[in-house]
JSON list of C-alpha atoms in Angstrom, two decimals:
[
{"chain": "A", "resi": 28, "resn": "MET", "atom": "CA", "xyz": [-83.02, 185.05, 101.93]},
{"chain": "A", "resi": 29, "resn": "ASN", "atom": "CA", "xyz": [-81.74, 187.36, 104.61]},
{"chain": "A", "resi": 30, "resn": "LEU", "atom": "CA", "xyz": [-79.43, 190.37, 104.26]},
{"chain": "A", "resi": 31, "resn": "GLU", "atom": "CA", "xyz": [-76.33, 188.41, 105.31]},
{"chain": "A", "resi": 32, "resn": "THR", "atom": "CA", "xyz": [-76.93, 185.76, 102.65]},
{"chain": "A", "resi": 33, "resn": "LEU", "atom": "CA", "xyz": [-77.44, 188.45, 100.02]},
{"chain": "A", "resi": 34, "resn": "ALA", "atom": "CA", "xyz": [-74.20, 190.17, 101.12]},
{"chain": "A", "resi": 35, "resn": "ASP", "atom": "CA", "xyz": [-72.36, 186.83, 100.88]},
{"chain": "A", "resi": 36, "resn": "ILE", "atom": "CA", "xyz": [-73.67, 186.27, 97.35]},
{"chain": "A", "resi": 37, "resn": "VAL", "atom": "CA", "xyz": [-72.63, 189.76, 96.26]},
{"chain": "A", "resi": 38, "resn": "LEU", "atom": "CA", "xyz": [-69.19, 189.26, 97.83]},
{"chain": "A", "resi": 39, "resn": "ILE", "atom": "CA", "xyz": [-68.67, 185.94, 96.07]},
{"chain": "A", "resi": 40, "resn": "VAL", "atom": "CA", "xyz": [-69.85, 187.26, 92.68]},
{"chain": "A", "resi": 41, "resn": "LEU", "atom": "CA", "xyz": [-67.48, 190.24, 92.97]},
{"chain": "A", "resi": 42, "resn": "LEU", "atom": "CA", "xyz": [-64.59, 187.99, 94.01]},
{"chain": "A", "resi": 43, "resn": "VAL", "atom": "CA", "xyz": [-65.23, 185.53, 91.18]},
{"chain": "A", "resi": 44, "resn": "GLY", "atom": "CA", "xyz": [-65.41, 188.37, 88.66]},
{"chain": "A", "resi": 45, "resn": "TRP", "atom": "CA", "xyz": [-62.27, 190.05, 89.98]},
{"chain": "A", "resi": 46, "resn": "LEU", "atom": "CA", "xyz": [-60.23, 186.83, 89.99]},
{"chain": "A", "resi": 47, "resn": "GLY", "atom": "CA", "xyz": [-61.59, 185.88, 86.56]},
{"chain": "A", "resi": 48, "resn": "TYR", "atom": "CA", "xyz": [-60.64, 189.28, 85.15]},
{"chain": "A", "resi": 49, "resn": "ARG", "atom": "CA", "xyz": [-57.13, 188.92, 86.55]},
{"chain": "A", "resi": 50, "resn": "GLN", "atom": "CA", "xyz": [-56.70, 185.62, 84.71]},
{"chain": "A", "resi": 51, "resn": "THR", "atom": "CA", "xyz": [-56.89, 187.31, 81.33]},
{"chain": "A", "resi": 52, "resn": "THR", "atom": "CA", "xyz": [-54.96, 190.52, 81.96]},
{"chain": "A", "resi": 53, "resn": "TRP", "atom": "CA", "xyz": [-51.22, 191.00, 82.21]},
{"chain": "A", "resi": 54, "resn": "ARG", "atom": "CA", "xyz": [-50.24, 191.70, 85.82]},
{"chain": "A", "resi": 55, "resn": "PRO", "atom": "CA", "xyz": [-46.79, 192.62, 87.16]},
{"chain": "A", "resi": 56, "resn": "VAL", "atom": "CA", "xyz": [-45.43, 189.74, 89.24]},
{"chain": "A", "resi": 57, "resn": "SER", "atom": "CA", "xyz": [-43.89, 190.96, 92.46]},
{"chain": "A", "resi": 58, "resn": "PRO", "atom": "CA", "xyz": [-42.63, 188.09, 94.62]},
{"chain": "A", "resi": 59, "resn": "ALA", "atom": "CA", "xyz": [-43.25, 190.23, 97.71]},
{"chain": "A", "resi": 60, "resn": "LYS", "atom": "CA", "xyz": [-46.95, 190.51, 96.82]},
{"chain": "A", "resi": 61, "resn": "LEU", "atom": "CA", "xyz": [-47.62, 186.94, 95.69]},
{"chain": "A", "resi": 62, "resn": "TRP", "atom": "CA", "xyz": [-49.00, 185.87, 99.06]},
{"chain": "A", "resi": 63, "resn": "ARG", "atom": "CA", "xyz": [-51.16, 188.88, 99.88]},
{"chain": "A", "resi": 64, "resn": "THR", "atom": "CA", "xyz": [-54.39, 187.71, 98.23]},
{"chain": "A", "resi": 65, "resn": "PRO", "atom": "CA", "xyz": [-54.24, 184.09, 99.48]},
{"chain": "A", "resi": 66, "resn": "LEU", "atom": "CA", "xyz": [-53.50, 185.25, 103.02]},
{"chain": "A", "resi": 67, "resn": "ILE", "atom": "CA", "xyz": [-56.33, 187.79, 103.03]},
{"chain": "A", "resi": 68, "resn": "LEU", "atom": "CA", "xyz": [-58.78, 185.24, 101.64]},
{"chain": "A", "resi": 69, "resn": "ALA", "atom": "CA", "xyz": [-57.66, 182.58, 104.14]},
{"chain": "A", "resi": 70, "resn": "VAL", "atom": "CA", "xyz": [-57.99, 184.94, 107.11]},
{"chain": "A", "resi": 71, "resn": "LEU", "atom": "CA", "xyz": [-61.42, 186.07, 105.95]},
{"chain": "A", "resi": 72, "resn": "GLY", "atom": "CA", "xyz": [-62.44, 182.44, 105.46]},
{"chain": "A", "resi": 73, "resn": "VAL", "atom": "CA", "xyz": [-61.29, 181.35, 108.91]},
{"chain": "A", "resi": 74, "resn": "VAL", "atom": "CA", "xyz": [-62.94, 184.37, 110.56]},
{"chain": "A", "resi": 75, "resn": "ASN", "atom": "CA", "xyz": [-66.14, 183.67, 108.69]},
{"chain": "A", "resi": 76, "resn": "LEU", "atom": "CA", "xyz": [-66.09, 180.02, 109.76]},
{"chain": "A", "resi": 77, "resn": "ALA", "atom": "CA", "xyz": [-65.32, 180.95, 113.37]},
{"chain": "A", "resi": 78, "resn": "ARG", "atom": "CA", "xyz": [-68.24, 183.35, 113.67]},
{"chain": "A", "resi": 79, "resn": "GLY", "atom": "CA", "xyz": [-70.70, 180.89, 112.14]},
{"chain": "A", "resi": 80, "resn": "ASP", "atom": "CA", "xyz": [-72.75, 178.52, 114.20]},
{"chain": "A", "resi": 81, "resn": "LEU", "atom": "CA", "xyz": [-72.71, 175.59, 111.79]},
{"chain": "A", "resi": 82, "resn": "ALA", "atom": "CA", "xyz": [-71.99, 172.16, 113.16]},
{"chain": "A", "resi": 83, "resn": "ILE", "atom": "CA", "xyz": [-69.06, 170.62, 111.31]},
{"chain": "A", "resi": 84, "resn": "GLY", "atom": "CA", "xyz": [-69.20, 166.84, 111.00]},
{"chain": "A", "resi": 85, "resn": "GLY", "atom": "CA", "xyz": [-66.98, 164.20, 109.46]},
{"chain": "A", "resi": 86, "resn": "LEU", "atom": "CA", "xyz": [-68.64, 164.48, 106.05]},
{"chain": "A", "resi": 87, "resn": "ASP", "atom": "CA", "xyz": [-68.07, 168.26, 106.10]},
{"chain": "A", "resi": 88, "resn": "VAL", "atom": "CA", "xyz": [-64.38, 167.74, 106.80]},
{"chain": "A", "resi": 89, "resn": "ALA", "atom": "CA", "xyz": [-64.10, 165.13, 104.04]},
{"chain": "A", "resi": 90, "resn": "VAL", "atom": "CA", "xyz": [-65.79, 167.43, 101.52]},
{"chain": "A", "resi": 91, "resn": "LEU", "atom": "CA", "xyz": [-63.59, 170.34, 102.61]},
{"chain": "A", "resi": 92, "resn": "VAL", "atom": "CA", "xyz": [-60.45, 168.24, 102.11]},
{"chain": "A", "resi": 93, "resn": "ILE", "atom": "CA", "xyz": [-61.64, 167.18, 98.64]},
{"chain": "A", "resi": 94, "resn": "GLU", "atom": "CA", "xyz": [-62.38, 170.79, 97.70]},
{"chain": "A", "resi": 95, "resn": "LEU", "atom": "CA", "xyz": [-59.02, 172.01, 99.00]},
{"chain": "A", "resi": 96, "resn": "VAL", "atom": "CA", "xyz": [-57.10, 169.30, 97.13]},
{"chain": "A", "resi": 97, "resn": "LEU", "atom": "CA", "xyz": [-59.03, 170.15, 93.96]},
{"chain": "A", "resi": 98, "resn": "ALA", "atom": "CA", "xyz": [-58.35, 173.88, 94.44]},
{"chain": "A", "resi": 99, "resn": "LEU", "atom": "CA", "xyz": [-54.65, 173.25, 95.04]},
{"chain": "A", "resi": 100, "resn": "GLY", "atom": "CA", "xyz": [-54.37, 171.09, 91.93]},
{"chain": "A", "resi": 101, "resn": "VAL", "atom": "CA", "xyz": [-56.18, 173.54, 89.70]},
{"chain": "A", "resi": 102, "resn": "GLY", "atom": "CA", "xyz": [-54.14, 176.41, 91.16]},
{"chain": "A", "resi": 103, "resn": "ALA", "atom": "CA", "xyz": [-50.88, 174.60, 90.44]},
{"chain": "A", "resi": 104, "resn": "TRP", "atom": "CA", "xyz": [-52.08, 173.89, 86.91]},
{"chain": "A", "resi": 105, "resn": "MET", "atom": "CA", "xyz": [-52.94, 177.57, 86.46]},
{"chain": "A", "resi": 106, "resn": "GLY", "atom": "CA", "xyz": [-49.45, 178.52, 87.66]},
{"chain": "A", "resi": 107, "resn": "ALA", "atom": "CA", "xyz": [-47.92, 176.09, 85.18]},
{"chain": "A", "resi": 108, "resn": "LEU", "atom": "CA", "xyz": [-50.02, 177.56, 82.34]},
{"chain": "A", "resi": 109, "resn": "ALA", "atom": "CA", "xyz": [-49.03, 181.15, 83.09]},
{"chain": "A", "resi": 110, "resn": "HIS", "atom": "CA", "xyz": [-47.16, 183.09, 80.48]},
{"chain": "A", "resi": 111, "resn": "PHE", "atom": "CA", "xyz": [-44.56, 185.69, 81.35]},
{"chain": "A", "resi": 112, "resn": "ARG", "atom": "CA", "xyz": [-43.24, 188.67, 79.48]},
{"chain": "A", "resi": 113, "resn": "PRO", "atom": "CA", "xyz": [-40.67, 191.24, 80.53]},
{"chain": "A", "resi": 114, "resn": "LEU", "atom": "CA", "xyz": [-41.81, 194.66, 81.64]},
{"chain": "A", "resi": 115, "resn": "GLU", "atom": "CA", "xyz": [-40.42, 197.60, 79.71]},
{"chain": "A", "resi": 116, "resn": "GLN", "atom": "CA", "xyz": [-39.30, 199.09, 83.00]},
{"chain": "A", "resi": 117, "resn": "ARG", "atom": "CA", "xyz": [-39.25, 197.86, 86.58]},
{"chain": "A", "resi": 118, "resn": "VAL", "atom": "CA", "xyz": [-42.49, 198.49, 88.48]},
{"chain": "A", "resi": 119, "resn": "THR", "atom": "CA", "xyz": [-41.92, 199.45, 92.09]},
{"chain": "A", "resi": 120, "resn": "GLY", "atom": "CA", "xyz": [-44.65, 199.37, 94.71]},
{"chain": "A", "resi": 121, "resn": "ARG", "atom": "CA", "xyz": [-45.17, 201.60, 97.72]},
{"chain": "A", "resi": 122, "resn": "ARG", "atom": "CA", "xyz": [-43.01, 199.42, 99.93]},
{"chain": "A", "resi": 123, "resn": "GLY", "atom": "CA", "xyz": [-40.15, 199.17, 97.46]},
{"chain": "A", "resi": 124, "resn": "GLU", "atom": "CA", "xyz": [-41.04, 195.73, 96.12]},
{"chain": "A", "resi": 125, "resn": "GLY", "atom": "CA", "xyz": [-40.41, 195.43, 92.44]},
{"chain": "A", "resi": 126, "resn": "ALA", "atom": "CA", "xyz": [-41.51, 193.51, 89.40]},
{"chain": "A", "resi": 127, "resn": "VAL", "atom": "CA", "xyz": [-39.56, 192.95, 86.21]},
{"chain": "A", "resi": 128, "resn": "VAL", "atom": "CA", "xyz": [-41.99, 190.58, 84.50]},
{"chain": "A", "resi": 129, "resn": "GLU", "atom": "CA", "xyz": [-45.72, 190.41, 84.12]},
{"chain": "A", "resi": 130, "resn": "SER", "atom": "CA", "xyz": [-47.87, 187.34, 83.86]},
{"chain": "A", "resi": 131, "resn": "ARG", "atom": "CA", "xyz": [-51.28, 186.06, 82.93]},
{"chain": "A", "resi": 132, "resn": "THR", "atom": "CA", "xyz": [-52.86, 182.65, 82.64]},
{"chain": "A", "resi": 133, "resn": "GLY", "atom": "CA", "xyz": [-55.09, 183.71, 79.77]},
{"chain": "A", "resi": 134, "resn": "TRP", "atom": "CA", "xyz": [-58.27, 182.04, 78.57]},
{"chain": "A", "resi": 135, "resn": "TRP", "atom": "CA", "xyz": [-57.13, 178.56, 79.64]},
{"chain": "A", "resi": 136, "resn": "GLY", "atom": "CA", "xyz": [-56.62, 179.92, 83.12]},
{"chain": "A", "resi": 137, "resn": "LEU", "atom": "CA", "xyz": [-60.07, 181.45, 83.03]},
{"chain": "A", "resi": 138, "resn": "ALA", "atom": "CA", "xyz": [-61.51, 178.13, 81.79]},
{"chain": "A", "resi": 139, "resn": "LEU", "atom": "CA", "xyz": [-59.81, 176.30, 84.67]},
{"chain": "A", "resi": 140, "resn": "TRP", "atom": "CA", "xyz": [-61.17, 178.90, 87.08]},
{"chain": "A", "resi": 141, "resn": "ALA", "atom": "CA", "xyz": [-64.70, 178.41, 85.72]},
{"chain": "A", "resi": 142, "resn": "ALA", "atom": "CA", "xyz": [-64.32, 174.62, 85.87]},
{"chain": "A", "resi": 143, "resn": "LEU", "atom": "CA", "xyz": [-63.19, 174.82, 89.49]},
{"chain": "A", "resi": 144, "resn": "LEU", "atom": "CA", "xyz": [-66.21, 176.92, 90.36]},
{"chain": "A", "resi": 145, "resn": "LEU", "atom": "CA", "xyz": [-68.63, 174.58, 88.58]},
{"chain": "A", "resi": 146, "resn": "VAL", "atom": "CA", "xyz": [-67.13, 171.48, 90.22]},
{"chain": "A", "resi": 147, "resn": "ARG", "atom": "CA", "xyz": [-67.25, 173.21, 93.59]},
{"chain": "A", "resi": 148, "resn": "VAL", "atom": "CA", "xyz": [-70.93, 174.04, 93.14]},
{"chain": "A", "resi": 149, "resn": "GLY", "atom": "CA", "xyz": [-71.60, 170.44, 92.12]},
{"chain": "A", "resi": 150, "resn": "ILE", "atom": "CA", "xyz": [-69.74, 169.12, 95.16]},
{"chain": "A", "resi": 151, "resn": "ASP", "atom": "CA", "xyz": [-71.73, 171.49, 97.38]},
{"chain": "A", "resi": 152, "resn": "VAL", "atom": "CA", "xyz": [-75.03, 170.32, 95.94]},
{"chain": "A", "resi": 153, "resn": "ALA", "atom": "CA", "xyz": [-74.06, 166.67, 96.40]},
{"chain": "A", "resi": 154, "resn": "ALA", "atom": "CA", "xyz": [-72.68, 167.28, 99.90]},
{"chain": "A", "resi": 155, "resn": "THR", "atom": "CA", "xyz": [-75.79, 169.15, 100.96]},
{"chain": "A", "resi": 156, "resn": "ALA", "atom": "CA", "xyz": [-77.98, 166.33, 99.66]},
{"chain": "A", "resi": 157, "resn": "MET", "atom": "CA", "xyz": [-75.92, 163.91, 101.80]},
{"chain": "A", "resi": 158, "resn": "GLY", "atom": "CA", "xyz": [-76.33, 166.10, 104.88]},
{"chain": "A", "resi": 159, "resn": "ALA", "atom": "CA", "xyz": [-73.11, 168.11, 104.94]},
{"chain": "A", "resi": 160, "resn": "HIS", "atom": "CA", "xyz": [-74.22, 171.70, 105.48]},
{"chain": "A", "resi": 161, "resn": "GLY", "atom": "CA", "xyz": [-71.04, 173.15, 106.95]},
{"chain": "A", "resi": 162, "resn": "VAL", "atom": "CA", "xyz": [-69.21, 173.28, 103.61]},
{"chain": "A", "resi": 163, "resn": "THR", "atom": "CA", "xyz": [-71.68, 175.53, 101.84]},
{"chain": "A", "resi": 164, "resn": "GLY", "atom": "CA", "xyz": [-70.79, 178.70, 103.71]},
{"chain": "A", "resi": 165, "resn": "THR", "atom": "CA", "xyz": [-68.81, 181.71, 102.59]},
{"chain": "A", "resi": 166, "resn": "GLY", "atom": "CA", "xyz": [-65.89, 180.80, 104.84]},
{"chain": "A", "resi": 167, "resn": "VAL", "atom": "CA", "xyz": [-65.28, 177.54, 103.00]},
{"chain": "A", "resi": 168, "resn": "ILE", "atom": "CA", "xyz": [-65.60, 179.26, 99.64]},
{"chain": "A", "resi": 169, "resn": "LEU", "atom": "CA", "xyz": [-62.96, 181.80, 100.70]},
{"chain": "A", "resi": 170, "resn": "LEU", "atom": "CA", "xyz": [-60.66, 179.01, 101.92]},
{"chain": "A", "resi": 171, "resn": "VAL", "atom": "CA", "xyz": [-61.01, 177.20, 98.58]},
{"chain": "A", "resi": 172, "resn": "PHE", "atom": "CA", "xyz": [-60.18, 180.44, 96.72]},
{"chain": "A", "resi": 173, "resn": "ALA", "atom": "CA", "xyz": [-57.20, 181.01, 99.02]},
{"chain": "A", "resi": 174, "resn": "ALA", "atom": "CA", "xyz": [-55.89, 177.48, 98.38]},
{"chain": "A", "resi": 175, "resn": "ASN", "atom": "CA", "xyz": [-56.25, 177.98, 94.63]},
{"chain": "A", "resi": 176, "resn": "ARG", "atom": "CA", "xyz": [-54.40, 181.31, 94.70]},
{"chain": "A", "resi": 177, "resn": "ALA", "atom": "CA", "xyz": [-51.69, 179.95, 97.00]},
{"chain": "A", "resi": 178, "resn": "ALA", "atom": "CA", "xyz": [-50.95, 176.96, 94.75]},
{"chain": "A", "resi": 179, "resn": "ARG", "atom": "CA", "xyz": [-50.94, 179.17, 91.65]},
{"chain": "A", "resi": 180, "resn": "ASN", "atom": "CA", "xyz": [-48.58, 181.64, 93.28]},
{"chain": "A", "resi": 181, "resn": "LEU", "atom": "CA", "xyz": [-46.32, 178.90, 94.61]},
{"chain": "A", "resi": 182, "resn": "VAL", "atom": "CA", "xyz": [-45.83, 177.58, 91.08]},
{"chain": "A", "resi": 183, "resn": "LEU", "atom": "CA", "xyz": [-45.42, 181.11, 89.68]},
{"chain": "A", "resi": 184, "resn": "GLY", "atom": "CA", "xyz": [-42.80, 181.90, 92.30]},
{"chain": "A", "resi": 185, "resn": "ALA", "atom": "CA", "xyz": [-41.00, 178.63, 91.67]},
{"chain": "A", "resi": 186, "resn": "ARG", "atom": "CA", "xyz": [-40.96, 179.26, 87.92]},
{"chain": "A", "resi": 187, "resn": "LEU", "atom": "CA", "xyz": [-39.50, 182.69, 88.55]},
{"chain": "A", "resi": 188, "resn": "GLY", "atom": "CA", "xyz": [-36.84, 181.18, 90.78]},
{"chain": "A", "resi": 189, "resn": "HIS", "atom": "CA", "xyz": [-38.00, 182.96, 93.92]},
{"chain": "A", "resi": 190, "resn": "LEU", "atom": "CA", "xyz": [-39.37, 180.00, 95.82]},
{"chain": "A", "resi": 191, "resn": "PRO", "atom": "CA", "xyz": [-37.61, 176.72, 96.62]},
{"chain": "A", "resi": 192, "resn": "VAL", "atom": "CA", "xyz": [-39.90, 174.21, 94.93]},
{"chain": "A", "resi": 193, "resn": "GLY", "atom": "CA", "xyz": [-38.32, 171.20, 93.26]},
{"chain": "A", "resi": 194, "resn": "GLY", "atom": "CA", "xyz": [-38.76, 170.58, 89.57]},
{"chain": "A", "resi": 195, "resn": "ALA", "atom": "CA", "xyz": [-39.27, 174.24, 88.73]},
{"chain": "A", "resi": 196, "resn": "ARG", "atom": "CA", "xyz": [-38.89, 175.17, 85.12]},
{"chain": "A", "resi": 197, "resn": "PRO", "atom": "CA", "xyz": [-37.82, 178.61, 83.95]},
{"chain": "A", "resi": 198, "resn": "PRO", "atom": "CA", "xyz": [-40.74, 180.78, 82.87]},
{"chain": "A", "resi": 199, "resn": "ARG", "atom": "CA", "xyz": [-41.77, 181.00, 79.24]},
{"chain": "A", "resi": 200, "resn": "ILE", "atom": "CA", "xyz": [-41.14, 184.57, 78.24]},
{"chain": "A", "resi": 201, "resn": "THR", "atom": "CA", "xyz": [-43.60, 185.77, 75.63]},
{"chain": "A", "resi": 202, "resn": "ALA", "atom": "CA", "xyz": [-42.34, 188.33, 73.14]},
{"chain": "A", "resi": 203, "resn": "ARG", "atom": "CA", "xyz": [-44.25, 191.58, 72.97]}
]
């Protein structure tokens, strides 16, 4: 194990812990900030893939598509599970964006997050055994996380009425 691999492992463990923690805590929902995390993760993932020297074959692409579809589905499910509650007062960020509700997906969201991670590890093990080595890198992991967060945030935004997605239901507001 070299230093880069160790740094990747530490990065992934911190990211998994941070996103897992955020599933269970109430967080103000600011429509202006919904896309920040998925965009940062996607850019980091693409940069990481671009600087790598792994050969990407057809099996790698197929596995990546399966993982992205799975991440999008689980993310949408997490967005649908989210609970909302009104904030006592509007929270305004540095750039003037505001939030009037807060949200969390709770323990079910955390369970879905853990299930996604376990399935992803299983897919990686199977893909590696079949010869697909390009999908095991940090860049792909970051892209899968970005897809999950994007789908979750798309559903959250739609439920809040800020994004034009058909079939949106109004959010369930939880009493304090």
